[in-house]
mmCIF file with all atom_site columns, C-alpha atoms in Angstrom:
data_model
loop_
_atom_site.group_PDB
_atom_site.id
_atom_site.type_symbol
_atom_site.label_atom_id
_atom_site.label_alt_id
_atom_site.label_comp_id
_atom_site.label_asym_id
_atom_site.label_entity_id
_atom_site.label_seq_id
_atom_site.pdbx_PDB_ins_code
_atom_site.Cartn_x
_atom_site.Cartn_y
_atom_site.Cartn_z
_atom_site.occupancy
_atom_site.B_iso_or_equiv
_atom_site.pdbx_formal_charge
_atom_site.auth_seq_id
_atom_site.auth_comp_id
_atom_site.auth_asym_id
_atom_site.auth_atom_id
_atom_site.pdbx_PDB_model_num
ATOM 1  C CA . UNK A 1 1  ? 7.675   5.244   22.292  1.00 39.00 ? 1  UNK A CA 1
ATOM 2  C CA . UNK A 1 2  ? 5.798   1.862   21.987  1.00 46.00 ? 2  UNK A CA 1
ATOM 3  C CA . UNK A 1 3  ? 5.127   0.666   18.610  1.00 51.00 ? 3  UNK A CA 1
ATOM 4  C CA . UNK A 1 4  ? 2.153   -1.588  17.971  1.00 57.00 ? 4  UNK A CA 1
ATOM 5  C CA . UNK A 1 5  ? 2.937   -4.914  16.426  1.00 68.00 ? 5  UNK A CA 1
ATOM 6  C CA . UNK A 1 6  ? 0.488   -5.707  13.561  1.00 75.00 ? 6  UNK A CA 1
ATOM 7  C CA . UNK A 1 7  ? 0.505   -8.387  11.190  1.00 87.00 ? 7  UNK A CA 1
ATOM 8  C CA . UNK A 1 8  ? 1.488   -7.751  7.279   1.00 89.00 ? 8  UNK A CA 1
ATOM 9  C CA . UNK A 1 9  ? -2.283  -9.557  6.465   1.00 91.00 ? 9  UNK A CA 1
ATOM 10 C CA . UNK A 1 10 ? -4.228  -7.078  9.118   1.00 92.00 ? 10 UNK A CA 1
ATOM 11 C CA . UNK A 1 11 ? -2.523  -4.318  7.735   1.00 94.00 ? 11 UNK A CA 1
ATOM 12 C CA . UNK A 1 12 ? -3.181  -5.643  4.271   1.00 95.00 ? 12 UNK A CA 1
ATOM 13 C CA . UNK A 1 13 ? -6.216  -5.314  5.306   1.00 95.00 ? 13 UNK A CA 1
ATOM 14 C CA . UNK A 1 14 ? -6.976  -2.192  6.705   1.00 95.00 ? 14 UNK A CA 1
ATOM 15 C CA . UNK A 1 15 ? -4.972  -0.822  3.619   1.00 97.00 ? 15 UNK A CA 1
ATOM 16 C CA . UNK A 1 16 ? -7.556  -2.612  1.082   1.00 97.00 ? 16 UNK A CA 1
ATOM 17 C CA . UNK A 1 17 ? -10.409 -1.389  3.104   1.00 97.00 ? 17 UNK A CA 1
ATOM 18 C CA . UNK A 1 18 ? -9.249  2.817   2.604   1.00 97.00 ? 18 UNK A CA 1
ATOM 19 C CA . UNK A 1 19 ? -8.623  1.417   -0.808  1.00 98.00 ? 19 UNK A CA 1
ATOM 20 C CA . UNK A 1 20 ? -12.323 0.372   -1.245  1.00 97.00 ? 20 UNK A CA 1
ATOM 21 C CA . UNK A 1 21 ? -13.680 3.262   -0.013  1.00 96.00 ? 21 UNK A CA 1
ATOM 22 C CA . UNK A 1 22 ? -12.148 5.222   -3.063  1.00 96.00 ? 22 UNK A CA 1
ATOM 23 C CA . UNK A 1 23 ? -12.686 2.889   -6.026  1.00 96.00 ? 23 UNK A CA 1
ATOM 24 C CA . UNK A 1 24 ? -15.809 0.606   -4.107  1.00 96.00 ? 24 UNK A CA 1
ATOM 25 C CA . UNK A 1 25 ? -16.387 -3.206  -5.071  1.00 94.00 ? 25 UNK A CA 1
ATOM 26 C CA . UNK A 1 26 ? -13.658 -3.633  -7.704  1.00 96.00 ? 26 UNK A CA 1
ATOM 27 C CA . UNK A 1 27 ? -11.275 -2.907  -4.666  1.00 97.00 ? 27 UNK A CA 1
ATOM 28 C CA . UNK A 1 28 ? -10.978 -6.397  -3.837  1.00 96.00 ? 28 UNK A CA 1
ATOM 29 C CA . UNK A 1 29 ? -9.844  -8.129  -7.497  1.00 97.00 ? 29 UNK A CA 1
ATOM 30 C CA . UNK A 1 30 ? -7.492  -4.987  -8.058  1.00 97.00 ? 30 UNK A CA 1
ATOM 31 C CA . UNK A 1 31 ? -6.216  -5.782  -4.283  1.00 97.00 ? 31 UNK A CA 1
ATOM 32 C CA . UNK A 1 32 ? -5.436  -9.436  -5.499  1.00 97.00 ? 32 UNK A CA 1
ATOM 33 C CA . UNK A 1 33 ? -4.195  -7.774  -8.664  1.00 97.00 ? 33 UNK A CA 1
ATOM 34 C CA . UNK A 1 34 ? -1.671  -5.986  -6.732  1.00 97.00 ? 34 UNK A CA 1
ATOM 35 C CA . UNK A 1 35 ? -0.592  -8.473  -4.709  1.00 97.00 ? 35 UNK A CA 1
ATOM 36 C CA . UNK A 1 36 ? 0.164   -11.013 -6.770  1.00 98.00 ? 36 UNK A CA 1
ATOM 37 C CA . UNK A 1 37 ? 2.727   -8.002  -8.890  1.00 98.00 ? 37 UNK A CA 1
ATOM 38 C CA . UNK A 1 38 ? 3.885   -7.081  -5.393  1.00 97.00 ? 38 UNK A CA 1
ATOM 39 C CA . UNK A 1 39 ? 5.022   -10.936 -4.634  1.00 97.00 ? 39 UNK A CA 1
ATOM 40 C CA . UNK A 1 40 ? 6.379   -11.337 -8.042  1.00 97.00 ? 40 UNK A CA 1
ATOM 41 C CA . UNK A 1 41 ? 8.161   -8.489  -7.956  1.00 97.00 ? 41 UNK A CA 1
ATOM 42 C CA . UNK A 1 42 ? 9.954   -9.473  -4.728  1.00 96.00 ? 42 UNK A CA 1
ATOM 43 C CA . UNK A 1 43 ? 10.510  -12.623 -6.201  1.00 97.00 ? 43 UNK A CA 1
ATOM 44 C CA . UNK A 1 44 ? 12.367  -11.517 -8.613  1.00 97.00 ? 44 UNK A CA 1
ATOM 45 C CA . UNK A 1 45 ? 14.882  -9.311  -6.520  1.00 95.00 ? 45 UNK A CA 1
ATOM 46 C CA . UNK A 1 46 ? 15.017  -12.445 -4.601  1.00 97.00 ? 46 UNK A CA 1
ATOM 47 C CA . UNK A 1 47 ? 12.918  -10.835 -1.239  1.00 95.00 ? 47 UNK A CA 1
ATOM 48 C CA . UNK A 1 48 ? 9.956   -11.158 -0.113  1.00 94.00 ? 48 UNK A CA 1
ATOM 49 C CA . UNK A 1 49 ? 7.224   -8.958  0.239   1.00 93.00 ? 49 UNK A CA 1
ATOM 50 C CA . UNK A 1 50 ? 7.140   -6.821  3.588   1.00 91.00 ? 50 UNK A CA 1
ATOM 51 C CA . UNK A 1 51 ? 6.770   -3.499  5.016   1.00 90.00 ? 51 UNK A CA 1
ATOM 52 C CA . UNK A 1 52 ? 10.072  -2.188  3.465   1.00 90.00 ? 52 UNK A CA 1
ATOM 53 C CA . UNK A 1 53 ? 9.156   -2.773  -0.136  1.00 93.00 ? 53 UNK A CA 1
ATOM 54 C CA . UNK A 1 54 ? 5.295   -2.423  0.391   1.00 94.00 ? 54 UNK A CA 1
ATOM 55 C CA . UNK A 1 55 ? 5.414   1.117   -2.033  1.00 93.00 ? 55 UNK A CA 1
ATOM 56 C CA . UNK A 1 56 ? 5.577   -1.617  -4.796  1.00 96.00 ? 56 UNK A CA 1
ATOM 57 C CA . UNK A 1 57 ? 2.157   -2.907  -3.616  1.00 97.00 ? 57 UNK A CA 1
ATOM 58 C CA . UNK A 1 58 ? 0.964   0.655   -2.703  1.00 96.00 ? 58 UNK A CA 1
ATOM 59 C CA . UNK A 1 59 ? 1.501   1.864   -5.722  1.00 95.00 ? 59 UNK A CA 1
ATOM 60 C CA . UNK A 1 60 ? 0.401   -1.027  -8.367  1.00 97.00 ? 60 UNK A CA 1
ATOM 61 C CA . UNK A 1 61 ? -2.965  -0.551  -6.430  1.00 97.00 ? 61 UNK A CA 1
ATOM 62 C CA . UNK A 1 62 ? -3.056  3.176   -6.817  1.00 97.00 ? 62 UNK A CA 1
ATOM 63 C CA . UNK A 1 63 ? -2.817  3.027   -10.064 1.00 97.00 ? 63 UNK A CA 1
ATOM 64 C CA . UNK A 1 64 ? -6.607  2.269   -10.462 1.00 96.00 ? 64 UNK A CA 1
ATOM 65 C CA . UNK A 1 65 ? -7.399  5.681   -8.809  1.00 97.00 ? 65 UNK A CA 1
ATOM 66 C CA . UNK A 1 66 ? -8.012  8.145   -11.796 1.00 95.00 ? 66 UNK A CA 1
ATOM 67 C CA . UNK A 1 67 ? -8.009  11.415  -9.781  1.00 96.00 ? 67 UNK A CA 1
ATOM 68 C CA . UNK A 1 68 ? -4.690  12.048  -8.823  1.00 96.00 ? 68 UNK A CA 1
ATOM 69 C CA . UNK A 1 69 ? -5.823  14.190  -5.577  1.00 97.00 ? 69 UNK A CA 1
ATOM 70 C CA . UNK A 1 70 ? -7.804  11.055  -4.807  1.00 96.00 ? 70 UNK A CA 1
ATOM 71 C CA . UNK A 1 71 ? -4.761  9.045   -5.280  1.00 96.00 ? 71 UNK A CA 1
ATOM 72 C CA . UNK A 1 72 ? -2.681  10.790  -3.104  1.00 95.00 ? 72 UNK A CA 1
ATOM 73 C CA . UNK A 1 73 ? -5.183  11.065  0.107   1.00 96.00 ? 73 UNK A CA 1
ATOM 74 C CA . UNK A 1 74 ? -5.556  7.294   -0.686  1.00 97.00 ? 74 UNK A CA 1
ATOM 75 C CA . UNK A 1 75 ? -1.719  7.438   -0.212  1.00 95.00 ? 75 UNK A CA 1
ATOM 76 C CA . UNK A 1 76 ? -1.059  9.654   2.972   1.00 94.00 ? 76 UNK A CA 1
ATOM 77 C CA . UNK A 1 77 ? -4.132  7.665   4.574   1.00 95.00 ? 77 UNK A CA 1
ATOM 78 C CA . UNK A 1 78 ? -1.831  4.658   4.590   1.00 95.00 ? 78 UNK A CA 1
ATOM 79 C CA . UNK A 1 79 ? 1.626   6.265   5.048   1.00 92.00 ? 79 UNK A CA 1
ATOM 80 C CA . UNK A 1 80 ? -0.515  7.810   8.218   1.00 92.00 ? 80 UNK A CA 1
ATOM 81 C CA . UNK A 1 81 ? -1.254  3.594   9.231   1.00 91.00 ? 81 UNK A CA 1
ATOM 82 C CA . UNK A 1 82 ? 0.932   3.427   13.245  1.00 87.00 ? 82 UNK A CA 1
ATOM 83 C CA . UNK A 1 83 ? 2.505   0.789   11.665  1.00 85.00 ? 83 UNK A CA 1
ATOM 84 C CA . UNK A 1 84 ? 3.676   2.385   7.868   1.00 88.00 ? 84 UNK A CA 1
ATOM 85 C CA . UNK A 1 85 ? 4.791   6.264   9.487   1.00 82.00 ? 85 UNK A CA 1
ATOM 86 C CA . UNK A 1 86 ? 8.365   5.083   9.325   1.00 80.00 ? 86 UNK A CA 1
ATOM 87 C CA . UNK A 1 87 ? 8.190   3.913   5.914   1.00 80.00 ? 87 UNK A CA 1
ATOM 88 C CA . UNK A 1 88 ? 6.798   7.375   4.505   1.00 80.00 ? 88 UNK A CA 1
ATOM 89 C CA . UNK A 1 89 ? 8.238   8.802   1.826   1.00 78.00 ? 89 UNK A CA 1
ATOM 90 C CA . UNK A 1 90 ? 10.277  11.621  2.104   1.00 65.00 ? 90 UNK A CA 1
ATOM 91 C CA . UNK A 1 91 ? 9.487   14.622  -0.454  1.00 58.00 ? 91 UNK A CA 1
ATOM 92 C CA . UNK A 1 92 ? 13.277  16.239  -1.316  1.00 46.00 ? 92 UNK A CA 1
ATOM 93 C CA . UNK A 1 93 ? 13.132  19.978  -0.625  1.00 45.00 ? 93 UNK A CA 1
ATOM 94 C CA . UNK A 1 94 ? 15.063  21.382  -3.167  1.00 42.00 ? 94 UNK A CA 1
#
């Protein structure tokens, strides 16, 4: 199976645009909000940001989505992104 290279920004992106369509024009200084904890918080654990820690970013910016239905379509939306499927978080079945 071919995967699709896309680029962190584009994806950053397309994630911030599903993001404004739940919380509209606030979406992009919460986006900046969350990006800025996401790269500090890499920092920190001396990595950078990418698509293996990007559930720090994911959900700092969730956060700002009161209806916790709404916040979790906002979240399988992206987990459902060609490029994020692999990094989907696994619910334990126990």
């Amino acid at each position: 199976m071919a995967t699709q290279h896309v680029s962190l920004k584009d994806l950053l992106q397309t994630i911030n645009d599903l993001f404004a369509e739940e919380v509209g024009p606030v979406a992009e200084l919460l986006s900046e909000e969350s990006l800025r904890f996401w790269i500090a918080k890499a920092k920190k654990a001396n990595k950078k940001p990418s698509l293996r820690n990007i559930h720090v970013y994911l959900t700092h910016l969730s956060q700002a989505i009161e209806d916790p239905q709404d916040r979790q379509r906002f979240i399988s939306k992206v987990y459902d992104l060609d490029a994020l499927t692999v990094y989907r978080p696994h619910k334990s079945t126990s």
